[in-house]
Amino acid sequence: MAIVKVRRVGGSLVVTIPDEVAREQGLKPGELVRVRYEDGKVLLERLEDDWERVMKESEGAWAHHPVFGKMKNSVEIVHWLRSQS
């Protein structure tokens, strides 16, 4: 368990996730998390697992696309598109 300080950045409150927690959970910059309040607790829930599982089902669907055809599945395509910005 780690204790972190809530900070203000612009108009938002920000909590920094410690490196060891992020590594343990496989969190990377740009990933989506669900933030919810339950029983007096603020909870962060990693969403990438379900998204990646569903997107990997598209394996082979892009085989004839001129740009994406070299990529294995939609997960690789999305990661490539994110790196282009």
PDB file of N, CA, C and O in Angstrom:
ATOM      1  N   MET A   1       0.848  -1.175   0.000  1.00  0.00           N
ATOM      2  CA  MET A   1       0.000   0.000   0.000  1.00  0.00           C
ATOM      3  C   MET A   1       0.891   1.234   0.000  1.00  0.00           C
ATOM      4  O   MET A   1       1.945   1.262   0.617  1.00  0.00           O
ATOM      5  N   ALA A   2       0.449   2.266  -0.712  1.00  0.00           N
ATOM      6  CA  ALA A   2       1.194   3.516  -0.782  1.00  0.00           C
ATOM      7  C   ALA A   2       0.260   4.659  -0.412  1.00  0.00           C
ATOM      8  O   ALA A   2      -0.949   4.580  -0.608  1.00  0.00           O
ATOM      9  N   ILE A   3       0.819   5.708   0.126  1.00  0.00           N
ATOM     10  CA  ILE A   3       0.060   6.915   0.438  1.00  0.00           C
ATOM     11  C   ILE A   3       0.533   7.993  -0.523  1.00  0.00           C
ATOM     12  O   ILE A   3       1.735   8.230  -0.655  1.00  0.00           O
ATOM     13  N   VAL A   4      -0.406   8.603  -1.237  1.00  0.00           N
ATOM     14  CA  VAL A   4      -0.071   9.652  -2.203  1.00  0.00           C
ATOM     15  C   VAL A   4      -0.926  10.876  -1.921  1.00  0.00           C
ATOM     16  O   VAL A   4      -1.981  10.789  -1.299  1.00  0.00           O
ATOM     17  N   LYS A   5      -0.459  12.017  -2.384  1.00  0.00           N
ATOM     18  CA  LYS A   5      -1.164  13.283  -2.170  1.00  0.00           C
ATOM     19  C   LYS A   5      -2.035  13.601  -3.382  1.00  0.00           C
ATOM     20  O   LYS A   5      -1.619  13.405  -4.525  1.00  0.00           O
ATOM     21  N   VAL A   6      -3.246  14.073  -3.132  1.00  0.00           N
ATOM     22  CA  VAL A   6      -4.122  14.557  -4.189  1.00  0.00           C
ATOM     23  C   VAL A   6      -3.661  15.955  -4.559  1.00  0.00           C
ATOM     24  O   VAL A   6      -3.444  16.801  -3.681  1.00  0.00           O
ATOM     25  N   ARG A   7      -3.483  16.211  -5.842  1.00  0.00           N
ATOM     26  CA  ARG A   7      -2.997  17.518  -6.317  1.00  0.00           C
ATOM     27  C   ARG A   7      -4.000  18.107  -7.304  1.00  0.00           C
ATOM     28  O   ARG A   7      -4.794  17.395  -7.889  1.00  0.00           O
ATOM     29  N   ARG A   8      -3.916  19.401  -7.484  1.00  0.00           N
ATOM     30  CA  ARG A   8      -4.757  20.076  -8.473  1.00  0.00           C
ATOM     31  C   ARG A   8      -3.893  20.388  -9.688  1.00  0.00           C
ATOM     32  O   ARG A   8      -2.822  20.946  -9.578  1.00  0.00           O
ATOM     33  N   VAL A   9      -4.400  19.996 -10.861  1.00  0.00           N
ATOM     34  CA  VAL A   9      -3.757  20.325 -12.132  1.00  0.00           C
ATOM     35  C   VAL A   9      -4.843  20.943 -12.992  1.00  0.00           C
ATOM     36  O   VAL A   9      -5.795  20.263 -13.385  1.00  0.00           O
ATOM     37  N   GLY A  10      -4.726  22.224 -13.269  1.00  0.00           N
ATOM     38  CA  GLY A  10      -5.788  22.917 -13.986  1.00  0.00           C
ATOM     39  C   GLY A  10      -7.059  22.877 -13.151  1.00  0.00           C
ATOM     40  O   GLY A  10      -7.054  23.159 -11.968  1.00  0.00           O
ATOM     41  N   GLY A  11      -8.149  22.425 -13.755  1.00  0.00           N
ATOM     42  CA  GLY A  11      -9.421  22.337 -13.045  1.00  0.00           C
ATOM     43  C   GLY A  11      -9.715  20.960 -12.485  1.00  0.00           C
ATOM     44  O   GLY A  11     -10.821  20.705 -12.038  1.00  0.00           O
ATOM     45  N   SER A  12      -8.728  20.061 -12.519  1.00  0.00           N
ATOM     46  CA  SER A  12      -8.954  18.684 -12.078  1.00  0.00           C
ATOM     47  C   SER A  12      -8.108  18.322 -10.874  1.00  0.00           C
ATOM     48  O   SER A  12      -7.043  18.896 -10.657  1.00  0.00           O
ATOM     49  N   LEU A  13      -8.577  17.349 -10.118  1.00  0.00           N
ATOM     50  CA  LEU A  13      -7.773  16.761  -9.055  1.00  0.00           C
ATOM     51  C   LEU A  13      -7.059  15.554  -9.641  1.00  0.00           C
ATOM     52  O   LEU A  13      -7.639  14.788 -10.404  1.00  0.00           O
ATOM     53  N   VAL A  14      -5.795  15.370  -9.274  1.00  0.00           N
ATOM     54  CA  VAL A  14      -4.963  14.318  -9.855  1.00  0.00           C
ATOM     55  C   VAL A  14      -4.327  13.500  -8.739  1.00  0.00           C
ATOM     56  O   VAL A  14      -3.858  14.051  -7.749  1.00  0.00           O
ATOM     57  N   VAL A  15      -4.319  12.181  -8.914  1.00  0.00           N
ATOM     58  CA  VAL A  15      -3.627  11.277  -8.003  1.00  0.00           C
ATOM     59  C   VAL A  15      -2.572  10.550  -8.830  1.00  0.00           C
ATOM     60  O   VAL A  15      -2.875  10.003  -9.893  1.00  0.00           O
ATOM     61  N   THR A  16      -1.346  10.523  -8.355  1.00  0.00           N
ATOM     62  CA  THR A  16      -0.279   9.814  -9.041  1.00  0.00           C
ATOM     63  C   THR A  16      -0.244   8.375  -8.549  1.00  0.00           C
ATOM     64  O   THR A  16      -0.188   8.118  -7.349  1.00  0.00           O
ATOM     65  N   ILE A  17      -0.282   7.447  -9.482  1.00  0.00           N
ATOM     66  CA  ILE A  17      -0.207   6.025  -9.134  1.00  0.00           C
ATOM     67  C   ILE A  17       1.267   5.662  -9.018  1.00  0.00           C
ATOM     68  O   ILE A  17       2.036   5.861  -9.968  1.00  0.00           O
ATOM     69  N   PRO A  18       1.692   5.150  -7.874  1.00  0.00           N
ATOM     70  CA  PRO A  18       3.103   4.796  -7.696  1.00  0.00           C
ATOM     71  C   PRO A  18       3.566   3.768  -8.740  1.00  0.00           C
ATOM     72  O   PRO A  18       2.782   2.906  -9.163  1.00  0.00           O
ATOM     73  N   ASP A  19       4.836   3.880  -9.157  1.00  0.00           N
ATOM     74  CA  ASP A  19       5.389   2.991 -10.181  1.00  0.00           C
ATOM     75  C   ASP A  19       5.182   1.523  -9.861  1.00  0.00           C
ATOM     76  O   ASP A  19       4.814   0.738 -10.735  1.00  0.00           O
ATOM     77  N   GLU A  20       5.411   1.128  -8.604  1.00  0.00           N
ATOM     78  CA  GLU A  20       5.300  -0.295  -8.277  1.00  0.00           C
ATOM     79  C   GLU A  20       3.868  -0.805  -8.445  1.00  0.00           C
ATOM     80  O   GLU A  20       3.637  -1.930  -8.888  1.00  0.00           O
ATOM     81  N   VAL A  21       2.879   0.035  -8.146  1.00  0.00           N
ATOM     82  CA  VAL A  21       1.479  -0.349  -8.326  1.00  0.00           C
ATOM     83  C   VAL A  21       1.145  -0.416  -9.813  1.00  0.00           C
ATOM     84  O   VAL A  21       0.505  -1.362 -10.279  1.00  0.00           O
ATOM     85  N   ALA A  22       1.598   0.580 -10.571  1.00  0.00           N
ATOM     86  CA  ALA A  22       1.343   0.591 -12.016  1.00  0.00           C
ATOM     87  C   ALA A  22       1.965  -0.626 -12.681  1.00  0.00           C
ATOM     88  O   ALA A  22       1.334  -1.283 -13.519  1.00  0.00           O
ATOM     89  N   ARG A  23       3.198  -0.958 -12.319  1.00  0.00           N
ATOM     90  CA  ARG A  23       3.861  -2.139 -12.900  1.00  0.00           C
ATOM     91  C   ARG A  23       3.115  -3.418 -12.544  1.00  0.00           C
ATOM     92  O   ARG A  23       2.890  -4.274 -13.396  1.00  0.00           O
ATOM     93  N   GLU A  24       2.738  -3.550 -11.292  1.00  0.00           N
ATOM     94  CA  GLU A  24       2.033  -4.745 -10.830  1.00  0.00           C
ATOM     95  C   GLU A  24       0.720  -4.949 -11.582  1.00  0.00           C
ATOM     96  O   GLU A  24       0.339  -6.061 -11.910  1.00  0.00           O
ATOM     97  N   GLN A  25       0.036  -3.843 -11.885  1.00  0.00           N
ATOM     98  CA  GLN A  25      -1.255  -3.911 -12.571  1.00  0.00           C
ATOM     99  C   GLN A  25      -1.131  -3.809 -14.088  1.00  0.00           C
ATOM    100  O   GLN A  25      -2.125  -3.904 -14.801  1.00  0.00           O
ATOM    101  N   GLY A  26       0.077  -3.582 -14.585  1.00  0.00           N
ATOM    102  CA  GLY A  26       0.281  -3.471 -16.029  1.00  0.00           C
ATOM    103  C   GLY A  26      -0.268  -2.188 -16.618  1.00  0.00           C
ATOM    104  O   GLY A  26      -0.577  -2.123 -17.804  1.00  0.00           O
ATOM    105  N   LEU A  27      -0.382  -1.136 -15.809  1.00  0.00           N
ATOM    106  CA  LEU A  27      -0.898   0.154 -16.287  1.00  0.00           C
ATOM    107  C   LEU A  27       0.179   0.908 -17.047  1.00  0.00           C
ATOM    108  O   LEU A  27       1.329   0.954 -16.625  1.00  0.00           O
ATOM    109  N   LYS A  28      -0.232   1.503 -18.161  1.00  0.00           N
ATOM    110  CA  LYS A  28       0.688   2.292 -18.976  1.00  0.00           C
ATOM    111  C   LYS A  28       0.050   3.648 -19.282  1.00  0.00           C
ATOM    112  O   LYS A  28      -1.176   3.766 -19.271  1.00  0.00           O
ATOM    113  N   PRO A  29       0.854   4.662 -19.567  1.00  0.00           N
ATOM    114  CA  PRO A  29       0.289   5.972 -19.922  1.00  0.00           C
ATOM    115  C   PRO A  29      -0.684   5.845 -21.091  1.00  0.00           C
ATOM    116  O   PRO A  29      -0.448   5.099 -22.036  1.00  0.00           O
ATOM    117  N   GLY A  30      -1.790   6.547 -20.990  1.00  0.00           N
ATOM    118  CA  GLY A  30      -2.787   6.545 -22.054  1.00  0.00           C
ATOM    119  C   GLY A  30      -3.895   5.525 -21.880  1.00  0.00           C
ATOM    120  O   GLY A  30      -4.893   5.562 -22.592  1.00  0.00           O
ATOM    121  N   GLU A  31      -3.734   4.593 -20.948  1.00  0.00           N
ATOM    122  CA  GLU A  31      -4.777   3.594 -20.722  1.00  0.00           C
ATOM    123  C   GLU A  31      -5.966   4.228 -20.011  1.00  0.00           C
ATOM    124  O   GLU A  31      -5.825   5.201 -19.288  1.00  0.00           O
ATOM    125  N   LEU A  32      -7.119   3.625 -20.214  1.00  0.00           N
ATOM    126  CA  LEU A  32      -8.333   4.109 -19.576  1.00  0.00           C
ATOM    127  C   LEU A  32      -8.589   3.345 -18.278  1.00  0.00           C
ATOM    128  O   LEU A  32      -8.371   2.139 -18.213  1.00  0.00           O
ATOM    129  N   VAL A  33      -9.046   4.064 -17.273  1.00  0.00           N
ATOM    130  CA  VAL A  33      -9.480   3.450 -16.021  1.00  0.00           C
ATOM    131  C   VAL A  33     -10.846   4.018 -15.673  1.00  0.00           C
ATOM    132  O   VAL A  33     -11.161   5.150 -16.012  1.00  0.00           O
ATOM    133  N   ARG A  34     -11.650   3.215 -15.039  1.00  0.00           N
ATOM    134  CA  ARG A  34     -12.954   3.681 -14.553  1.00  0.00           C
ATOM    135  C   ARG A  34     -12.762   4.154 -13.124  1.00  0.00           C
ATOM    136  O   ARG A  34     -12.144   3.466 -12.316  1.00  0.00           O
ATOM    137  N   VAL A  35     -13.262   5.343 -12.804  1.00  0.00           N
ATOM    138  CA  VAL A  35     -13.191   5.880 -11.452  1.00  0.00           C
ATOM    139  C   VAL A  35     -14.602   5.849 -10.889  1.00  0.00           C
ATOM    140  O   VAL A  35     -15.541   6.338 -11.523  1.00  0.00           O
ATOM    141  N   ARG A  36     -14.759   5.223  -9.724  1.00  0.00           N
ATOM    142  CA  ARG A  36     -16.082   5.160  -9.121  1.00  0.00           C
ATOM    143  C   ARG A  36     -15.965   5.293  -7.606  1.00  0.00           C
ATOM    144  O   ARG A  36     -14.894   5.128  -7.038  1.00  0.00           O
ATOM    145  N   TYR A  37     -17.090   5.596  -7.005  1.00  0.00           N
ATOM    146  CA  TYR A  37     -17.183   5.782  -5.567  1.00  0.00           C
ATOM    147  C   TYR A  37     -18.088   4.687  -5.034  1.00  0.00           C
ATOM    148  O   TYR A  37     -19.193   4.480  -5.533  1.00  0.00           O
ATOM    149  N   GLU A  38     -17.593   3.939  -4.042  1.00  0.00           N
ATOM    150  CA  GLU A  38     -18.376   2.834  -3.498  1.00  0.00           C
ATOM    151  C   GLU A  38     -18.052   2.651  -2.024  1.00  0.00           C
ATOM    152  O   GLU A  38     -16.892   2.515  -1.650  1.00  0.00           O
ATOM    153  N   ASP A  39     -19.062   2.643  -1.185  1.00  0.00           N
ATOM    154  CA  ASP A  39     -18.898   2.407   0.250  1.00  0.00           C
ATOM    155  C   ASP A  39     -17.825   3.296   0.886  1.00  0.00           C
ATOM    156  O   ASP A  39     -16.971   2.830   1.642  1.00  0.00           O
ATOM    157  N   GLY A  40     -17.848   4.579   0.525  1.00  0.00           N
ATOM    158  CA  GLY A  40     -16.890   5.517   1.111  1.00  0.00           C
ATOM    159  C   GLY A  40     -15.490   5.440   0.530  1.00  0.00           C
ATOM    160  O   GLY A  40     -14.568   6.041   1.070  1.00  0.00           O
ATOM    161  N   LYS A  41     -15.308   4.705  -0.565  1.00  0.00           N
ATOM    162  CA  LYS A  41     -13.985   4.552  -1.173  1.00  0.00           C
ATOM    163  C   LYS A  41     -14.011   5.022  -2.620  1.00  0.00           C
ATOM    164  O   LYS A  41     -15.002   4.842  -3.322  1.00  0.00           O
ATOM    165  N   VAL A  42     -12.909   5.607  -3.065  1.00  0.00           N
ATOM    166  CA  VAL A  42     -12.725   5.941  -4.474  1.00  0.00           C
ATOM    167  C   VAL A  42     -11.939   4.789  -5.081  1.00  0.00           C
ATOM    168  O   VAL A  42     -10.856   4.445  -4.609  1.00  0.00           O
ATOM    169  N   LEU A  43     -12.499   4.167  -6.110  1.00  0.00           N
ATOM    170  CA  LEU A  43     -11.885   2.988  -6.717  1.00  0.00           C
ATOM    171  C   LEU A  43     -11.487   3.267  -8.161  1.00  0.00           C
ATOM    172  O   LEU A  43     -12.235   3.903  -8.910  1.00  0.00           O
ATOM    173  N   LEU A  44     -10.329   2.780  -8.561  1.00  0.00           N
ATOM    174  CA  LEU A  44      -9.883   2.828  -9.957  1.00  0.00           C
ATOM    175  C   LEU A  44      -9.944   1.409 -10.494  1.00  0.00           C
ATOM    176  O   LEU A  44      -9.441   0.479  -9.870  1.00  0.00           O
ATOM    177  N   GLU A  45     -10.549   1.238 -11.666  1.00  0.00           N
ATOM    178  CA  GLU A  45     -10.674  -0.084 -12.261  1.00  0.00           C
ATOM    179  C   GLU A  45     -10.057  -0.065 -13.654  1.00  0.00           C
ATOM    180  O   GLU A  45     -10.446   0.735 -14.507  1.00  0.00           O
ATOM    181  N   ARG A  46      -9.086  -0.912 -13.876  1.00  0.00           N
ATOM    182  CA  ARG A  46      -8.403  -0.990 -15.168  1.00  0.00           C
ATOM    183  C   ARG A  46      -9.375  -1.545 -16.202  1.00  0.00           C
ATOM    184  O   ARG A  46     -10.009  -2.569 -15.991  1.00  0.00           O
ATOM    185  N   LEU A  47      -9.487  -0.873 -17.365  1.00  0.00           N
ATOM    186  CA  LEU A  47     -10.405  -1.296 -18.414  1.00  0.00           C
ATOM    187  C   LEU A  47      -9.702  -1.998 -19.564  1.00  0.00           C
ATOM    188  O   LEU A  47     -10.325  -2.696 -20.343  1.00  0.00           O
ATOM    189  N   GLU A  48      -8.428  -1.819 -19.695  1.00  0.00           N
ATOM    190  CA  GLU A  48      -7.687  -2.290 -20.870  1.00  0.00           C
ATOM    191  C   GLU A  48      -7.821  -3.791 -21.104  1.00  0.00           C
ATOM    192  O   GLU A  48      -7.864  -4.237 -22.226  1.00  0.00           O
ATOM    193  N   ASP A  49      -7.897  -4.616 -20.052  1.00  0.00           N
ATOM    194  CA  ASP A  49      -7.977  -6.064 -20.236  1.00  0.00           C
ATOM    195  C   ASP A  49      -9.150  -6.458 -21.120  1.00  0.00           C
ATOM    196  O   ASP A  49      -8.990  -7.201 -22.080  1.00  0.00           O
ATOM    197  N   ASP A  50     -10.354  -5.986 -20.801  1.00  0.00           N
ATOM    198  CA  ASP A  50     -11.526  -6.341 -21.586  1.00  0.00           C
ATOM    199  C   ASP A  50     -11.431  -5.792 -22.996  1.00  0.00           C
ATOM    200  O   ASP A  50     -11.742  -6.469 -23.960  1.00  0.00           O
ATOM    201  N   TRP A  51     -10.984  -4.550 -23.130  1.00  0.00           N
ATOM    202  CA  TRP A  51     -10.852  -3.926 -24.433  1.00  0.00           C
ATOM    203  C   TRP A  51      -9.868  -4.707 -25.296  1.00  0.00           C
ATOM    204  O   TRP A  51     -10.165  -5.037 -26.444  1.00  0.00           O
ATOM    205  N   GLU A  52      -8.705  -5.023 -24.744  1.00  0.00           N
ATOM    206  CA  GLU A  52      -7.708  -5.754 -25.520  1.00  0.00           C
ATOM    207  C   GLU A  52      -8.215  -7.149 -25.891  1.00  0.00           C
ATOM    208  O   GLU A  52      -7.991  -7.617 -27.002  1.00  0.00           O
ATOM    209  N   ARG A  53      -8.890  -7.815 -24.987  1.00  0.00           N
ATOM    210  CA  ARG A  53      -9.404  -9.157 -25.282  1.00  0.00           C
ATOM    211  C   ARG A  53     -10.362  -9.109 -26.466  1.00  0.00           C
ATOM    212  O   ARG A  53     -10.256  -9.905 -27.400  1.00  0.00           O
ATOM    213  N   VAL A  54     -11.276  -8.160 -26.458  1.00  0.00           N
ATOM    214  CA  VAL A  54     -12.241  -8.033 -27.543  1.00  0.00           C
ATOM    215  C   VAL A  54     -11.539  -7.655 -28.844  1.00  0.00           C
ATOM    216  O   VAL A  54     -11.814  -8.235 -29.905  1.00  0.00           O
ATOM    217  N   MET A  55     -10.618  -6.714 -28.783  1.00  0.00           N
ATOM    218  CA  MET A  55      -9.930  -6.260 -29.987  1.00  0.00           C
ATOM    219  C   MET A  55      -9.049  -7.348 -30.592  1.00  0.00           C
ATOM    220  O   MET A  55      -8.885  -7.418 -31.808  1.00  0.00           O
ATOM    221  N   LYS A  56      -8.476  -8.223 -29.760  1.00  0.00           N
ATOM    222  CA  LYS A  56      -7.642  -9.307 -30.286  1.00  0.00           C
ATOM    223  C   LYS A  56      -8.457 -10.307 -31.098  1.00  0.00           C
ATOM    224  O   LYS A  56      -7.915 -11.026 -31.932  1.00  0.00           O
ATOM    225  N   GLU A  57      -9.762 -10.318 -30.878  1.00  0.00           N
ATOM    226  CA  GLU A  57     -10.622 -11.202 -31.653  1.00  0.00           C
ATOM    227  C   GLU A  57     -10.674 -10.797 -33.124  1.00  0.00           C
ATOM    228  O   GLU A  57     -11.139 -11.561 -33.962  1.00  0.00           O
ATOM    229  N   SER A  58     -10.181  -9.610 -33.447  1.00  0.00           N
ATOM    230  CA  SER A  58     -10.192  -9.133 -34.830  1.00  0.00           C
ATOM    231  C   SER A  58      -8.978  -9.627 -35.617  1.00  0.00           C
ATOM    232  O   SER A  58      -8.770  -9.209 -36.750  1.00  0.00           O
ATOM    233  N   GLU A  59      -8.208 -10.528 -35.049  1.00  0.00           N
ATOM    234  CA  GLU A  59      -6.996 -11.014 -35.718  1.00  0.00           C
ATOM    235  C   GLU A  59      -7.311 -11.481 -37.137  1.00  0.00           C
ATOM    236  O   GLU A  59      -8.226 -12.261 -37.359  1.00  0.00           O
ATOM    237  N   GLY A  60      -6.568 -10.945 -38.083  1.00  0.00           N
ATOM    238  CA  GLY A  60      -6.734 -11.305 -39.488  1.00  0.00           C
ATOM    239  C   GLY A  60      -7.742 -10.445 -40.234  1.00  0.00           C
ATOM    240  O   GLY A  60      -7.760 -10.443 -41.463  1.00  0.00           O
ATOM    241  N   ALA A  61      -8.581  -9.702 -39.537  1.00  0.00           N
ATOM    242  CA  ALA A  61      -9.625  -8.916 -40.191  1.00  0.00           C
ATOM    243  C   ALA A  61      -9.060  -7.779 -41.042  1.00  0.00           C
ATOM    244  O   ALA A  61      -9.697  -7.337 -41.987  1.00  0.00           O
ATOM    245  N   TRP A  62      -7.870  -7.325 -40.720  1.00  0.00           N
ATOM    246  CA  TRP A  62      -7.262  -6.202 -41.434  1.00  0.00           C
ATOM    247  C   TRP A  62      -6.231  -6.666 -42.467  1.00  0.00           C
ATOM    248  O   TRP A  62      -5.490  -5.867 -43.007  1.00  0.00           O
ATOM    249  N   ALA A  63      -6.165  -7.931 -42.756  1.00  0.00           N
ATOM    250  CA  ALA A  63      -5.097  -8.514 -43.585  1.00  0.00           C
ATOM    251  C   ALA A  63      -4.911  -7.820 -44.928  1.00  0.00           C
ATOM    252  O   ALA A  63      -3.782  -7.719 -45.417  1.00  0.00           O
ATOM    253  N   HIS A  64      -5.968  -7.323 -45.541  1.00  0.00           N
ATOM    254  CA  HIS A  64      -5.855  -6.724 -46.880  1.00  0.00           C
ATOM    255  C   HIS A  64      -5.816  -5.204 -46.871  1.00  0.00           C
ATOM    256  O   HIS A  64      -5.818  -4.587 -47.935  1.00  0.00           O
ATOM    257  N   HIS A  65      -5.777  -4.610 -45.693  1.00  0.00           N
ATOM    258  CA  HIS A  65      -5.718  -3.150 -45.597  1.00  0.00           C
ATOM    259  C   HIS A  65      -4.313  -2.687 -45.984  1.00  0.00           C
ATOM    260  O   HIS A  65      -3.326  -3.282 -45.567  1.00  0.00           O
ATOM    261  N   PRO A  66      -4.183  -1.596 -46.776  1.00  0.00           N
ATOM    262  CA  PRO A  66      -2.860  -1.163 -47.241  1.00  0.00           C
ATOM    263  C   PRO A  66      -1.903  -0.720 -46.126  1.00  0.00           C
ATOM    264  O   PRO A  66      -0.688  -0.859 -46.259  1.00  0.00           O
ATOM    265  N   VAL A  67      -2.415  -0.197 -45.026  1.00  0.00           N
ATOM    266  CA  VAL A  67      -1.546   0.251 -43.932  1.00  0.00           C
ATOM    267  C   VAL A  67      -1.576  -0.741 -42.771  1.00  0.00           C
ATOM    268  O   VAL A  67      -0.542  -1.151 -42.264  1.00  0.00           O
ATOM    269  N   PHE A  68      -2.756  -1.146 -42.372  1.00  0.00           N
ATOM    270  CA  PHE A  68      -2.919  -1.983 -41.186  1.00  0.00           C
ATOM    271  C   PHE A  68      -2.674  -3.470 -41.463  1.00  0.00           C
ATOM    272  O   PHE A  68      -2.597  -4.263 -40.540  1.00  0.00           O
ATOM    273  N   GLY A  69      -2.552  -3.853 -42.724  1.00  0.00           N
ATOM    274  CA  GLY A  69      -2.399  -5.258 -43.084  1.00  0.00           C
ATOM    275  C   GLY A  69      -1.183  -5.927 -42.473  1.00  0.00           C
ATOM    276  O   GLY A  69      -1.152  -7.138 -42.300  1.00  0.00           O
ATOM    277  N   LYS A  70      -0.158  -5.149 -42.127  1.00  0.00           N
ATOM    278  CA  LYS A  70       1.057  -5.700 -41.533  1.00  0.00           C
ATOM    279  C   LYS A  70       0.903  -5.939 -40.031  1.00  0.00           C
ATOM    280  O   LYS A  70       1.767  -6.542 -39.416  1.00  0.00           O
ATOM    281  N   MET A  71      -0.204  -5.462 -39.460  1.00  0.00           N
ATOM    282  CA  MET A  71      -0.407  -5.572 -38.020  1.00  0.00           C
ATOM    283  C   MET A  71      -1.282  -6.772 -37.703  1.00  0.00           C
ATOM    284  O   MET A  71      -2.154  -7.146 -38.476  1.00  0.00           O
ATOM    285  N   LYS A  72      -1.021  -7.385 -36.561  1.00  0.00           N
ATOM    286  CA  LYS A  72      -1.651  -8.644 -36.181  1.00  0.00           C
ATOM    287  C   LYS A  72      -3.146  -8.512 -35.892  1.00  0.00           C
ATOM    288  O   LYS A  72      -3.929  -9.358 -36.285  1.00  0.00           O
ATOM    289  N   ASN A  73      -3.541  -7.436 -35.178  1.00  0.00           N
ATOM    290  CA  ASN A  73      -4.938  -7.293 -34.776  1.00  0.00           C
ATOM    291  C   ASN A  73      -5.215  -5.833 -34.437  1.00  0.00           C
ATOM    292  O   ASN A  73      -4.326  -4.987 -34.537  1.00  0.00           O
ATOM    293  N   SER A  74      -6.443  -5.546 -34.037  1.00  0.00           N
ATOM    294  CA  SER A  74      -6.841  -4.162 -33.755  1.00  0.00           C
ATOM    295  C   SER A  74      -6.101  -3.555 -32.574  1.00  0.00           C
ATOM    296  O   SER A  74      -5.936  -2.340 -32.503  1.00  0.00           O
ATOM    297  N   VAL A  75      -5.643  -4.361 -31.637  1.00  0.00           N
ATOM    298  CA  VAL A  75      -4.867  -3.836 -30.509  1.00  0.00           C
ATOM    299  C   VAL A  75      -3.583  -3.202 -31.021  1.00  0.00           C
ATOM    300  O   VAL A  75      -3.238  -2.078 -30.662  1.00  0.00           O
ATOM    301  N   GLU A  76      -2.869  -3.896 -31.907  1.00  0.00           N
ATOM    302  CA  GLU A  76      -1.645  -3.330 -32.483  1.00  0.00           C
ATOM    303  C   GLU A  76      -1.953  -2.064 -33.270  1.00  0.00           C
ATOM    304  O   GLU A  76      -1.193  -1.103 -33.221  1.00  0.00           O
ATOM    305  N   ILE A  77      -3.061  -2.053 -33.994  1.00  0.00           N
ATOM    306  CA  ILE A  77      -3.439  -0.871 -34.786  1.00  0.00           C
ATOM    307  C   ILE A  77      -3.677   0.328 -33.863  1.00  0.00           C
ATOM    308  O   ILE A  77      -3.156   1.420 -34.099  1.00  0.00           O
ATOM    309  N   VAL A  78      -4.430   0.121 -32.784  1.00  0.00           N
ATOM    310  CA  VAL A  78      -4.724   1.221 -31.871  1.00  0.00           C
ATOM    311  C   VAL A  78      -3.443   1.725 -31.195  1.00  0.00           C
ATOM    312  O   VAL A  78      -3.223   2.923 -31.104  1.00  0.00           O
ATOM    313  N   HIS A  79      -2.570   0.821 -30.773  1.00  0.00           N
ATOM    314  CA  HIS A  79      -1.307   1.251 -30.156  1.00  0.00           C
ATOM    315  C   HIS A  79      -0.471   2.040 -31.165  1.00  0.00           C
ATOM    316  O   HIS A  79       0.142   3.049 -30.814  1.00  0.00           O
ATOM    317  N   TRP A  80      -0.458   1.604 -32.431  1.00  0.00           N
ATOM    318  CA  TRP A  80       0.283   2.321 -33.462  1.00  0.00           C
ATOM    319  C   TRP A  80      -0.329   3.704 -33.695  1.00  0.00           C
ATOM    320  O   TRP A  80       0.385   4.708 -33.762  1.00  0.00           O
ATOM    321  N   LEU A  81      -1.668   3.776 -33.777  1.00  0.00           N
ATOM    322  CA  LEU A  81      -2.328   5.060 -33.985  1.00  0.00           C
ATOM    323  C   LEU A  81      -2.058   6.020 -32.822  1.00  0.00           C
ATOM    324  O   LEU A  81      -1.821   7.205 -33.049  1.00  0.00           O
ATOM    325  N   ARG A  82      -2.072   5.514 -31.591  1.00  0.00           N
ATOM    326  CA  ARG A  82      -1.784   6.365 -30.435  1.00  0.00           C
ATOM    327  C   ARG A  82      -0.368   6.903 -30.482  1.00  0.00           C
ATOM    328  O   ARG A  82      -0.098   8.017 -30.052  1.00  0.00           O
ATOM    329  N   SER A  83       0.568   6.123 -31.000  1.00  0.00           N
ATOM    330  CA  SER A  83       1.966   6.569 -31.044  1.00  0.00           C
ATOM    331  C   SER A  83       2.194   7.614 -32.123  1.00  0.00           C
ATOM    332  O   SER A  83       3.212   8.291 -32.121  1.00  0.00           O
ATOM    333  N   GLN A  84       1.266   7.771 -33.058  1.00  0.00           N
ATOM    334  CA  GLN A  84       1.420   8.719 -34.155  1.00  0.00           C
ATOM    335  C   GLN A  84       1.043  10.149 -33.772  1.00  0.00           C
ATOM    336  O   GLN A  84       1.318  11.066 -34.508  1.00  0.00           O
ATOM    337  N   SER A  85       0.400  10.331 -32.623  1.00  0.00           N
ATOM    338  CA  SER A  85      -0.043  11.692 -32.244  1.00  0.00           C
ATOM    339  C   SER A  85       1.028  12.424 -31.480  1.00  0.00           C
ATOM    340  O   SER A  85       2.006  11.955 -31.074  1.00  0.00           O
TER     341      SER A  85
END
